[in-house]
Short mmCIF file of N, CA and C in Angstrom, two decimals:
data_model
loop_
_atom_site.label_atom_id
_atom_site.label_comp_id
_atom_site.label_asym_id
_atom_site.label_seq_id
_atom_site.Cartn_x
_atom_site.Cartn_y
_atom_site.Cartn_z
N UNK S 1 0.84 -1.18 0.00
CA UNK S 1 0.00 0.00 0.00
C UNK S 1 0.89 1.24 0.00
N UNK S 2 0.66 2.14 -0.92
CA UNK S 2 1.38 3.41 -0.89
C UNK S 2 0.52 4.43 -0.15
N UNK S 3 1.20 5.38 0.45
CA UNK S 3 0.47 6.42 1.19
C UNK S 3 -0.12 7.42 0.23
N UNK S 4 -1.14 8.07 0.67
CA UNK S 4 -1.72 9.17 -0.07
C UNK S 4 -0.70 10.32 0.01
N UNK S 5 -0.17 10.75 -1.14
CA UNK S 5 0.88 11.76 -1.16
C UNK S 5 0.49 13.03 -0.39
N UNK S 6 -0.72 13.56 -0.55
CA UNK S 6 -1.06 14.75 0.24
C UNK S 6 -0.95 14.53 1.75
N UNK S 7 -1.23 13.31 2.22
CA UNK S 7 -1.12 13.03 3.65
C UNK S 7 0.35 13.03 4.07
N UNK S 8 1.24 12.46 3.25
CA UNK S 8 2.66 12.47 3.54
C UNK S 8 3.20 13.90 3.49
N UNK S 9 2.78 14.67 2.50
CA UNK S 9 3.19 16.08 2.42
C UNK S 9 2.74 16.82 3.67
N UNK S 10 1.52 16.61 4.10
CA UNK S 10 1.01 17.25 5.31
C UNK S 10 1.85 16.88 6.52
N UNK S 11 2.24 15.61 6.61
CA UNK S 11 3.08 15.16 7.72
C UNK S 11 4.42 15.89 7.70
N UNK S 12 5.08 15.91 6.54
CA UNK S 12 6.38 16.58 6.43
C UNK S 12 6.25 18.07 6.76
N UNK S 13 5.21 18.71 6.25
CA UNK S 13 5.02 20.14 6.51
C UNK S 13 4.69 20.42 7.97
N UNK S 14 4.07 19.49 8.66
CA UNK S 14 3.80 19.66 10.08
C UNK S 14 5.11 19.81 10.86
N UNK S 15 6.13 19.06 10.47
CA UNK S 15 7.39 19.05 11.20
C UNK S 15 8.48 19.91 10.58
N UNK S 16 8.36 20.24 9.29
CA UNK S 16 9.44 20.97 8.61
C UNK S 16 9.00 22.32 8.06
N UNK S 17 7.72 22.64 8.13
CA UNK S 17 7.22 23.88 7.55
C UNK S 17 6.80 23.65 6.11
N UNK S 18 6.33 24.70 5.49
CA UNK S 18 5.79 24.58 4.14
C UNK S 18 6.89 24.33 3.11
N UNK S 19 6.63 23.41 2.20
CA UNK S 19 7.55 23.15 1.09
C UNK S 19 7.66 24.43 0.26
N UNK S 20 8.90 24.83 -0.03
CA UNK S 20 9.13 26.06 -0.78
C UNK S 20 9.49 25.82 -2.23
N UNK S 21 10.01 24.64 -2.56
CA UNK S 21 10.42 24.35 -3.93
C UNK S 21 10.55 22.85 -4.08
N UNK S 22 10.69 22.42 -5.31
CA UNK S 22 10.89 21.01 -5.58
C UNK S 22 11.49 20.81 -6.95
N UNK S 23 12.07 19.63 -7.15
CA UNK S 23 12.67 19.29 -8.43
C UNK S 23 12.66 17.77 -8.57
N UNK S 24 12.50 17.27 -9.80
CA UNK S 24 12.53 15.82 -9.98
C UNK S 24 13.92 15.26 -9.70
N UNK S 25 13.95 14.11 -8.99
CA UNK S 25 15.21 13.42 -8.71
C UNK S 25 15.34 12.15 -9.51
N UNK S 26 14.24 11.44 -9.64
CA UNK S 26 14.19 10.15 -10.32
C UNK S 26 12.73 9.96 -10.72
N UNK S 27 12.45 8.96 -11.49
CA UNK S 27 11.07 8.76 -11.94
C UNK S 27 10.14 8.60 -10.73
N UNK S 28 9.20 9.52 -10.60
CA UNK S 28 8.22 9.47 -9.52
C UNK S 28 8.72 9.97 -8.18
N UNK S 29 9.95 10.48 -8.13
CA UNK S 29 10.52 10.94 -6.86
C UNK S 29 10.98 12.38 -7.03
N UNK S 30 10.53 13.21 -6.11
CA UNK S 30 10.88 14.63 -6.10
C UNK S 30 11.86 14.90 -4.95
N UNK S 31 12.60 15.97 -5.09
CA UNK S 31 13.36 16.53 -3.99
C UNK S 31 12.64 17.80 -3.59
N UNK S 32 12.37 17.98 -2.31
CA UNK S 32 11.65 19.16 -1.86
C UNK S 32 12.48 19.91 -0.82
N UNK S 33 12.21 21.22 -0.73
CA UNK S 33 13.04 22.14 0.05
C UNK S 33 12.22 22.76 1.17
N UNK S 34 12.83 22.78 2.37
CA UNK S 34 12.21 23.38 3.55
C UNK S 34 13.20 24.38 4.15
N UNK S 35 13.02 25.69 3.90
CA UNK S 35 13.94 26.68 4.46
C UNK S 35 13.79 26.80 5.98
N UNK S 36 14.86 27.28 6.58
CA UNK S 36 14.91 27.50 8.04
C UNK S 36 14.60 26.24 8.83
N UNK S 37 15.14 25.12 8.36
CA UNK S 37 15.00 23.85 9.07
C UNK S 37 16.34 23.14 9.12
N UNK S 38 16.74 22.59 10.21
CA UNK S 38 16.03 22.54 11.48
C UNK S 38 16.17 23.80 12.32
N UNK S 39 16.97 24.76 11.83
CA UNK S 39 17.14 26.04 12.53
C UNK S 39 17.14 27.16 11.51
N UNK S 40 16.95 28.38 11.97
CA UNK S 40 17.06 29.54 11.09
C UNK S 40 18.47 29.58 10.51
N UNK S 41 18.57 29.86 9.21
CA UNK S 41 19.87 29.92 8.56
C UNK S 41 20.33 28.59 8.00
N UNK S 42 19.46 27.60 8.03
CA UNK S 42 19.76 26.29 7.45
C UNK S 42 18.56 25.87 6.60
N UNK S 43 18.79 24.94 5.70
CA UNK S 43 17.72 24.44 4.84
C UNK S 43 17.74 22.92 4.86
N UNK S 44 16.55 22.33 4.93
CA UNK S 44 16.40 20.87 4.86
C UNK S 44 15.85 20.51 3.48
N UNK S 45 16.29 19.37 3.00
CA UNK S 45 15.88 18.83 1.71
C UNK S 45 15.45 17.39 1.94
N UNK S 46 14.30 16.99 1.40
CA UNK S 46 13.88 15.61 1.53
C UNK S 46 13.47 15.05 0.18
N UNK S 47 13.50 13.74 0.11
CA UNK S 47 12.88 13.08 -1.03
C UNK S 47 11.39 13.03 -0.76
N UNK S 48 10.63 12.90 -1.80
CA UNK S 48 9.19 12.73 -1.70
C UNK S 48 8.78 11.78 -2.82
N UNK S 49 8.35 10.60 -2.42
CA UNK S 49 7.97 9.59 -3.41
C UNK S 49 8.82 8.34 -3.33
N UNK S 50 9.98 8.42 -2.69
CA UNK S 50 10.80 7.22 -2.49
C UNK S 50 10.03 6.20 -1.67
N UNK S 51 9.18 6.69 -0.76
CA UNK S 51 8.40 5.80 0.10
C UNK S 51 7.36 5.00 -0.67
N UNK S 52 7.18 5.27 -1.94
CA UNK S 52 6.31 4.42 -2.75
C UNK S 52 6.97 3.08 -3.07
N UNK S 53 8.26 2.97 -2.76
CA UNK S 53 9.02 1.73 -2.97
C UNK S 53 9.20 1.03 -1.64
N UNK S 54 8.96 -0.26 -1.63
CA UNK S 54 9.15 -1.08 -0.44
C UNK S 54 10.58 -1.62 -0.49
N UNK S 55 11.41 -1.26 0.48
CA UNK S 55 12.83 -1.60 0.46
C UNK S 55 13.17 -2.59 1.57
N UNK S 56 14.08 -3.51 1.25
CA UNK S 56 14.54 -4.49 2.22
C UNK S 56 15.33 -3.80 3.32
N UNK S 57 15.25 -4.37 4.52
CA UNK S 57 16.07 -3.91 5.65
C UNK S 57 16.99 -5.05 6.06
N UNK S 58 18.08 -4.70 6.74
CA UNK S 58 19.00 -5.72 7.24
C UNK S 58 18.28 -6.69 8.17
N UNK S 59 17.46 -6.12 9.04
CA UNK S 59 16.64 -6.93 9.97
C UNK S 59 15.22 -6.41 9.91
N UNK S 60 14.29 -7.29 10.11
CA UNK S 60 12.90 -6.87 10.17
C UNK S 60 12.24 -6.83 8.81
N UNK S 61 10.99 -6.37 8.80
CA UNK S 61 10.22 -6.36 7.56
C UNK S 61 10.72 -5.28 6.60
N UNK S 62 10.30 -5.40 5.36
CA UNK S 62 10.63 -4.36 4.39
C UNK S 62 10.02 -3.05 4.88
N UNK S 63 10.62 -1.94 4.45
CA UNK S 63 10.21 -0.62 4.96
C UNK S 63 10.11 0.38 3.83
N UNK S 64 9.49 1.48 4.16
CA UNK S 64 9.39 2.63 3.24
C UNK S 64 10.19 3.76 3.88
N UNK S 65 10.82 4.58 3.05
CA UNK S 65 11.62 5.65 3.62
C UNK S 65 11.67 6.85 2.71
N UNK S 66 12.06 7.95 3.33
CA UNK S 66 12.42 9.17 2.63
C UNK S 66 13.75 9.62 3.21
N UNK S 67 14.61 10.17 2.37
CA UNK S 67 15.90 10.70 2.80
C UNK S 67 15.76 12.17 3.17
N UNK S 68 16.61 12.60 4.09
CA UNK S 68 16.65 13.98 4.58
C UNK S 68 18.10 14.44 4.58
N UNK S 69 18.34 15.63 4.08
CA UNK S 69 19.67 16.24 4.10
C UNK S 69 19.47 17.68 4.56
N UNK S 70 20.42 18.21 5.32
CA UNK S 70 20.30 19.59 5.78
C UNK S 70 21.69 20.21 5.89
N UNK S 71 21.75 21.51 5.62
CA UNK S 71 23.02 22.23 5.77
C UNK S 71 22.75 23.72 5.98
N UNK S 72 23.79 24.41 6.38
CA UNK S 72 23.72 25.86 6.54
C UNK S 72 23.51 26.51 5.18
N UNK S 73 22.72 27.57 5.16
CA UNK S 73 22.42 28.28 3.91
C UNK S 73 23.68 28.84 3.25
N UNK S 74 24.68 29.17 4.04
CA UNK S 74 25.92 29.74 3.50
C UNK S 74 26.61 28.81 2.50
N UNK S 75 26.29 27.51 2.55
CA UNK S 75 26.94 26.54 1.66
C UNK S 75 26.17 26.30 0.37
N UNK S 76 24.98 26.84 0.27
CA UNK S 76 24.11 26.50 -0.86
C UNK S 76 24.56 27.06 -2.19
N UNK S 77 25.44 28.04 -2.19
CA UNK S 77 25.94 28.55 -3.47
C UNK S 77 27.16 27.75 -3.95
N UNK S 78 27.60 26.75 -3.15
CA UNK S 78 28.79 25.98 -3.51
C UNK S 78 28.49 24.56 -3.99
N UNK S 79 27.30 24.07 -3.74
CA UNK S 79 26.92 22.73 -4.21
C UNK S 79 25.41 22.60 -4.19
N UNK S 80 24.90 21.53 -4.76
CA UNK S 80 23.45 21.32 -4.89
C UNK S 80 23.02 20.10 -4.08
N UNK S 81 22.44 20.32 -2.89
CA UNK S 81 22.01 19.19 -2.06
C UNK S 81 21.01 18.25 -2.75
N UNK S 82 20.19 18.77 -3.66
CA UNK S 82 19.24 17.87 -4.34
C UNK S 82 19.97 16.85 -5.20
N UNK S 83 21.15 17.18 -5.71
CA UNK S 83 21.92 16.19 -6.47
C UNK S 83 22.45 15.10 -5.54
N UNK S 84 22.77 15.47 -4.29
CA UNK S 84 23.17 14.48 -3.29
C UNK S 84 22.00 13.52 -3.05
N UNK S 85 20.80 14.07 -2.86
CA UNK S 85 19.62 13.22 -2.66
C UNK S 85 19.36 12.34 -3.87
N UNK S 86 19.54 12.87 -5.07
CA UNK S 86 19.32 12.08 -6.28
C UNK S 86 20.27 10.89 -6.34
N UNK S 87 21.55 11.12 -6.04
CA UNK S 87 22.54 10.04 -6.07
C UNK S 87 22.21 8.94 -5.05
N UNK S 88 21.89 9.35 -3.83
CA UNK S 88 21.60 8.37 -2.78
C UNK S 88 20.30 7.63 -3.08
N UNK S 89 19.32 8.32 -3.62
CA UNK S 89 18.06 7.69 -4.00
C UNK S 89 18.30 6.63 -5.08
N UNK S 90 19.10 6.98 -6.08
CA UNK S 90 19.41 6.01 -7.14
C UNK S 90 20.11 4.77 -6.58
N UNK S 91 21.02 4.96 -5.62
CA UNK S 91 21.71 3.83 -5.00
C UNK S 91 20.74 2.93 -4.23
N UNK S 92 19.84 3.56 -3.46
CA UNK S 92 18.87 2.77 -2.68
C UNK S 92 17.93 1.99 -3.60
N UNK S 93 17.50 2.63 -4.68
CA UNK S 93 16.61 1.94 -5.62
C UNK S 93 17.33 0.82 -6.35
N UNK S 94 18.59 1.04 -6.72
CA UNK S 94 19.35 -0.01 -7.41
C UNK S 94 19.55 -1.22 -6.51
N UNK S 95 19.82 -0.98 -5.22
CA UNK S 95 20.01 -2.08 -4.26
C UNK S 95 18.68 -2.61 -3.75
N UNK S 96 17.62 -1.84 -3.95
CA UNK S 96 16.29 -2.11 -3.42
C UNK S 96 16.37 -2.41 -1.92
N UNK S 97 17.19 -1.58 -1.23
CA UNK S 97 17.41 -1.77 0.20
C UNK S 97 17.52 -0.42 0.90
N UNK S 98 17.01 -0.40 2.12
CA UNK S 98 17.13 0.78 2.99
C UNK S 98 18.46 0.72 3.71
N UNK S 99 19.23 1.81 3.70
CA UNK S 99 20.50 1.76 4.44
C UNK S 99 20.23 1.74 5.93
N UNK S 100 20.83 0.79 6.66
CA UNK S 100 20.61 0.75 8.10
C UNK S 100 21.32 1.91 8.80
N UNK S 101 20.86 2.21 10.00
CA UNK S 101 21.50 3.23 10.82
C UNK S 101 22.99 2.92 10.92
N UNK S 102 23.81 3.94 10.76
CA UNK S 102 25.25 3.76 10.84
C UNK S 102 25.92 3.48 9.51
N UNK S 103 25.14 3.34 8.44
CA UNK S 103 25.73 3.13 7.12
C UNK S 103 26.48 4.39 6.71
N UNK S 104 27.64 4.19 6.08
CA UNK S 104 28.42 5.29 5.52
C UNK S 104 28.38 5.15 4.01
N UNK S 105 27.99 6.21 3.34
CA UNK S 105 27.96 6.27 1.88
C UNK S 105 29.12 7.16 1.45
N UNK S 106 30.07 6.60 0.74
CA UNK S 106 31.27 7.34 0.33
C UNK S 106 32.44 6.92 1.19
N UNK S 107 33.51 7.70 1.22
CA UNK S 107 33.72 9.01 0.65
C UNK S 107 33.83 8.99 -0.88
N UNK S 108 33.49 10.13 -1.46
CA UNK S 108 33.52 10.23 -2.91
C UNK S 108 34.08 11.55 -3.38
N UNK S 109 34.93 12.16 -2.59
CA UNK S 109 35.48 13.48 -2.94
C UNK S 109 34.71 14.56 -2.22
N UNK S 110 35.35 15.71 -1.99
CA UNK S 110 34.70 16.81 -1.26
C UNK S 110 33.41 17.26 -1.93
N UNK S 111 32.43 17.61 -1.11
CA UNK S 111 31.18 18.15 -1.65
C UNK S 111 31.42 19.45 -2.38
N UNK S 112 32.41 20.22 -1.91
CA UNK S 112 32.82 21.44 -2.61
C UNK S 112 34.20 21.84 -2.08
N UNK S 113 34.91 22.70 -2.83
CA UNK S 113 36.25 23.13 -2.46
C UNK S 113 36.25 23.75 -1.07
N UNK S 114 37.20 23.32 -0.25
CA UNK S 114 37.33 23.86 1.09
C UNK S 114 36.60 23.06 2.15
N UNK S 115 35.75 22.12 1.75
CA UNK S 115 35.00 21.29 2.70
C UNK S 115 35.71 19.96 2.88
N UNK S 116 35.82 19.52 4.15
CA UNK S 116 36.34 18.18 4.43
C UNK S 116 35.27 17.10 4.23
N UNK S 117 34.02 17.51 4.11
CA UNK S 117 32.93 16.55 4.05
C UNK S 117 32.92 15.84 2.69
N UNK S 118 33.03 14.50 2.73
CA UNK S 118 33.10 13.70 1.51
C UNK S 118 32.19 12.47 1.55
N UNK S 119 31.56 12.22 2.68
CA UNK S 119 30.74 11.01 2.83
C UNK S 119 29.45 11.40 3.54
N UNK S 120 28.53 10.45 3.59
CA UNK S 120 27.26 10.64 4.28
C UNK S 120 27.08 9.55 5.32
N UNK S 121 26.63 9.94 6.48
CA UNK S 121 26.35 9.01 7.57
C UNK S 121 24.85 8.92 7.75
N UNK S 122 24.31 7.73 7.75
CA UNK S 122 22.85 7.51 7.84
C UNK S 122 22.44 7.33 9.30
N UNK S 123 21.51 8.17 9.73
CA UNK S 123 21.02 8.09 11.10
C UNK S 123 19.60 8.64 11.17
N UNK S 124 19.04 8.66 12.36
CA UNK S 124 17.72 9.24 12.56
C UNK S 124 17.82 10.76 12.63
N UNK S 125 16.72 11.46 12.38
CA UNK S 125 16.73 12.93 12.32
C UNK S 125 16.70 13.60 13.69
N UNK S 126 17.76 13.42 14.47
CA UNK S 126 17.77 13.90 15.85
C UNK S 126 17.82 15.41 15.99
N UNK S 127 18.23 16.13 14.97
CA UNK S 127 18.24 17.60 15.03
C UNK S 127 16.84 18.18 14.80
N UNK S 128 15.92 17.35 14.41
CA UNK S 128 14.60 17.81 14.00
C UNK S 128 13.56 17.49 15.07
N UNK S 129 12.37 18.06 14.91
CA UNK S 129 11.29 17.86 15.88
C UNK S 129 10.96 16.38 16.04
N UNK S 130 10.71 16.00 17.29
CA UNK S 130 10.23 14.63 17.55
C UNK S 130 8.94 14.42 16.76
N UNK S 131 8.76 13.25 16.25
CA UNK S 131 7.55 12.93 15.50
C UNK S 131 7.77 12.92 14.00
N UNK S 132 8.84 13.54 13.51
CA UNK S 132 9.08 13.57 12.08
C UNK S 132 9.16 12.15 11.50
N UNK S 133 9.81 11.24 12.21
CA UNK S 133 9.97 9.87 11.72
C UNK S 133 8.75 9.00 11.95
N UNK S 134 7.77 9.53 12.65
CA UNK S 134 6.57 8.75 12.97
C UNK S 134 5.45 9.13 12.02
N UNK S 135 5.22 8.27 11.06
CA UNK S 135 4.16 8.50 10.08
C UNK S 135 3.35 7.22 9.97
N UNK S 136 2.07 7.30 10.22
CA UNK S 136 1.22 6.12 10.26
C UNK S 136 0.49 5.87 8.95
N UNK S 137 0.92 6.51 7.88
CA UNK S 137 0.23 6.39 6.60
C UNK S 137 0.53 5.12 5.82
N UNK S 138 1.42 4.27 6.33
CA UNK S 138 1.77 3.02 5.67
C UNK S 138 1.49 1.85 6.59
N UNK S 139 1.22 0.71 5.99
CA UNK S 139 1.09 -0.52 6.78
C UNK S 139 2.47 -1.00 7.22
N UNK S 140 3.50 -0.68 6.44
CA UNK S 140 4.87 -1.11 6.72
C UNK S 140 5.59 -0.04 7.54
N UNK S 141 6.72 -0.40 8.15
CA UNK S 141 7.51 0.60 8.88
C UNK S 141 7.93 1.74 7.94
N UNK S 142 7.99 2.94 8.50
CA UNK S 142 8.41 4.13 7.75
C UNK S 142 9.62 4.73 8.43
N UNK S 143 10.62 5.12 7.64
CA UNK S 143 11.85 5.70 8.16
C UNK S 143 12.14 7.02 7.48
N UNK S 144 12.64 7.97 8.25
CA UNK S 144 13.29 9.15 7.70
C UNK S 144 14.77 8.92 7.97
N UNK S 145 15.57 8.84 6.93
CA UNK S 145 17.00 8.62 7.07
C UNK S 145 17.71 9.95 6.84
N UNK S 146 18.31 10.47 7.92
CA UNK S 146 19.06 11.72 7.84
C UNK S 146 20.46 11.41 7.32
N UNK S 147 20.83 12.06 6.24
CA UNK S 147 22.14 11.90 5.62
C UNK S 147 23.05 13.01 6.14
N UNK S 148 23.91 12.68 7.09
CA UNK S 148 24.79 13.66 7.74
C UNK S 148 26.13 13.68 7.01
N UNK S 149 26.55 14.83 6.51
CA UNK S 149 27.87 14.91 5.87
C UNK S 149 28.99 14.66 6.90
N UNK S 150 29.94 13.79 6.53
CA UNK S 150 31.08 13.51 7.41
C UNK S 150 32.37 13.52 6.60
N UNK S 151 33.48 13.67 7.32
CA UNK S 151 34.81 13.68 6.72
C UNK S 151 35.29 12.24 6.52
N UNK S 152 36.25 12.03 5.62
CA UNK S 152 36.77 10.67 5.39
C UNK S 152 37.31 10.00 6.66
N UNK S 153 37.96 10.77 7.53
CA UNK S 153 38.49 10.18 8.76
C UNK S 153 37.35 9.73 9.68
N UNK S 154 36.22 10.44 9.64
CA UNK S 154 35.05 10.03 10.41
C UNK S 154 34.43 8.77 9.80
N UNK S 155 34.40 8.71 8.48
CA UNK S 155 33.89 7.50 7.80
C UNK S 155 34.74 6.29 8.18
N UNK S 156 36.06 6.46 8.20
CA UNK S 156 36.95 5.37 8.58
C UNK S 156 36.74 4.98 10.04
N UNK S 157 36.48 5.96 10.89
CA UNK S 157 36.22 5.69 12.31
C UNK S 157 34.97 4.83 12.46
N UNK S 158 33.91 5.18 11.74
CA UNK S 158 32.67 4.40 11.81
C UNK S 158 32.95 2.96 11.38
N UNK S 159 33.71 2.80 10.29
CA UNK S 159 34.01 1.46 9.78
C UNK S 159 34.83 0.65 10.78
N UNK S 160 35.78 1.28 11.47
CA UNK S 160 36.67 0.53 12.37
C UNK S 160 36.12 0.39 13.80
N UNK S 161 35.33 1.36 14.26
CA UNK S 161 34.88 1.34 15.65
C UNK S 161 33.36 1.17 15.81
N UNK S 162 32.62 1.27 14.71
CA UNK S 162 31.17 1.08 14.78
C UNK S 162 30.40 2.38 14.93
N UNK S 163 29.13 2.32 14.50
CA UNK S 163 28.30 3.51 14.52
C UNK S 163 27.94 3.96 15.93
N UNK S 164 27.76 3.03 16.85
CA UNK S 164 27.38 3.39 18.21
C UNK S 164 28.47 4.25 18.87
N UNK S 165 29.72 3.86 18.68
CA UNK S 165 30.81 4.64 19.27
C UNK S 165 30.92 6.02 18.59
N UNK S 166 30.69 6.06 17.29
CA UNK S 166 30.70 7.33 16.59
C UNK S 166 29.60 8.25 17.10
N UNK S 167 28.41 7.72 17.30
CA UNK S 167 27.31 8.55 17.80
C UNK S 167 27.58 9.02 19.24
N UNK S 168 28.28 8.21 20.03
CA UNK S 168 28.68 8.65 21.37
C UNK S 168 29.62 9.86 21.26
N UNK S 169 30.57 9.78 20.32
CA UNK S 169 31.48 10.92 20.11
C UNK S 169 30.72 12.16 19.64
N UNK S 170 29.73 11.97 18.76
CA UNK S 170 28.92 13.11 18.31
C UNK S 170 28.21 13.77 19.50
N UNK S 171 27.67 12.94 20.38
CA UNK S 171 26.97 13.46 21.56
C UNK S 171 27.93 14.23 22.45
N UNK S 172 29.13 13.69 22.63
CA UNK S 172 30.12 14.34 23.49
C UNK S 172 30.65 15.64 22.86
N UNK S 173 30.96 15.61 21.57
CA UNK S 173 31.59 16.76 20.91
C UNK S 173 30.59 17.85 20.52
N UNK S 174 29.34 17.47 20.29
CA UNK S 174 28.29 18.42 19.90
C UNK S 174 28.71 19.31 18.71
N UNK S 175 29.21 18.71 17.60
CA UNK S 175 29.57 19.54 16.45
C UNK S 175 28.32 20.06 15.76
N UNK S 176 28.49 21.09 14.97
CA UNK S 176 27.38 21.61 14.16
C UNK S 176 27.32 20.75 12.89
N UNK S 177 26.44 19.78 12.90
CA UNK S 177 26.34 18.84 11.77
C UNK S 177 25.73 19.46 10.52
N UNK S 178 25.32 20.72 10.62
CA UNK S 178 24.81 21.44 9.46
C UNK S 178 25.91 22.23 8.76
N UNK S 179 27.07 22.32 9.40
CA UNK S 179 28.18 23.10 8.88
C UNK S 179 29.08 22.22 8.02
N UNK S 180 29.06 22.46 6.73
CA UNK S 180 29.85 21.67 5.78
C UNK S 180 31.34 22.01 5.88
N UNK S 181 31.71 23.01 6.67
CA UNK S 181 33.11 23.40 6.86
C UNK S 181 33.62 23.02 8.25
N UNK S 182 32.83 22.28 9.00
CA UNK S 182 33.24 21.93 10.36
C UNK S 182 34.46 21.01 10.33
N UNK S 183 35.28 21.06 11.39
CA UNK S 183 36.39 20.10 11.49
C UNK S 183 35.85 18.72 11.86
N UNK S 184 36.61 17.70 11.51
CA UNK S 184 36.27 16.33 11.91
C UNK S 184 36.34 16.22 13.43
N UNK S 185 35.52 15.34 14.02
CA UNK S 185 35.52 15.17 15.47
C UNK S 185 36.50 14.11 15.93
N UNK S 186 37.13 13.40 14.99
CA UNK S 186 38.15 12.41 15.33
C UNK S 186 39.43 12.80 14.59
N UNK S 187 40.57 12.41 15.18
CA UNK S 187 41.83 12.71 14.51
C UNK S 187 42.55 11.47 14.01
N UNK S 188 41.96 10.31 14.28
CA UNK S 188 42.49 9.06 13.73
C UNK S 188 41.38 8.02 13.73
N UNK S 189 41.48 7.08 12.80
CA UNK S 189 40.47 6.04 12.70
C UNK S 189 40.86 4.90 13.59
#
């Protein structure tokens, strides 16, 4: 069963504000823009329509998901976040699988000149309002996967020490995960 798109849009707008723009990412999948999310001076971008696909999970039943990416507005003139969403969406559809929490996508080169961020870390949308990931419009589990930009050394740390330890470091260091110019929180893998 696919969700009624207006109901999913209403859910996203409840937690992210009104959609301000959109662009096609893949057949039947849009990228949509939410300014001033999760904070003023940042913009959130989500897929819309990826949840029409039922994707395998590592454990548990197949699930439906939408991807979420966010960054400071100051970085938006240096790269296109919707192209990041398009690439990750294509990978998920090709694998027909939902990336589990702690998955690292990349590194694949800097997102833009001067940024250490080259990979994406998949996690829950903890910077956003509670309830964003809770959508009852599907019979199957629904996930919002937040794609957090990380540096290659952080990607290597996740691979060698695990996602749980990395998330502990994130909690301790409290970096600005919306800042594409932030320093890495680890100095060795």
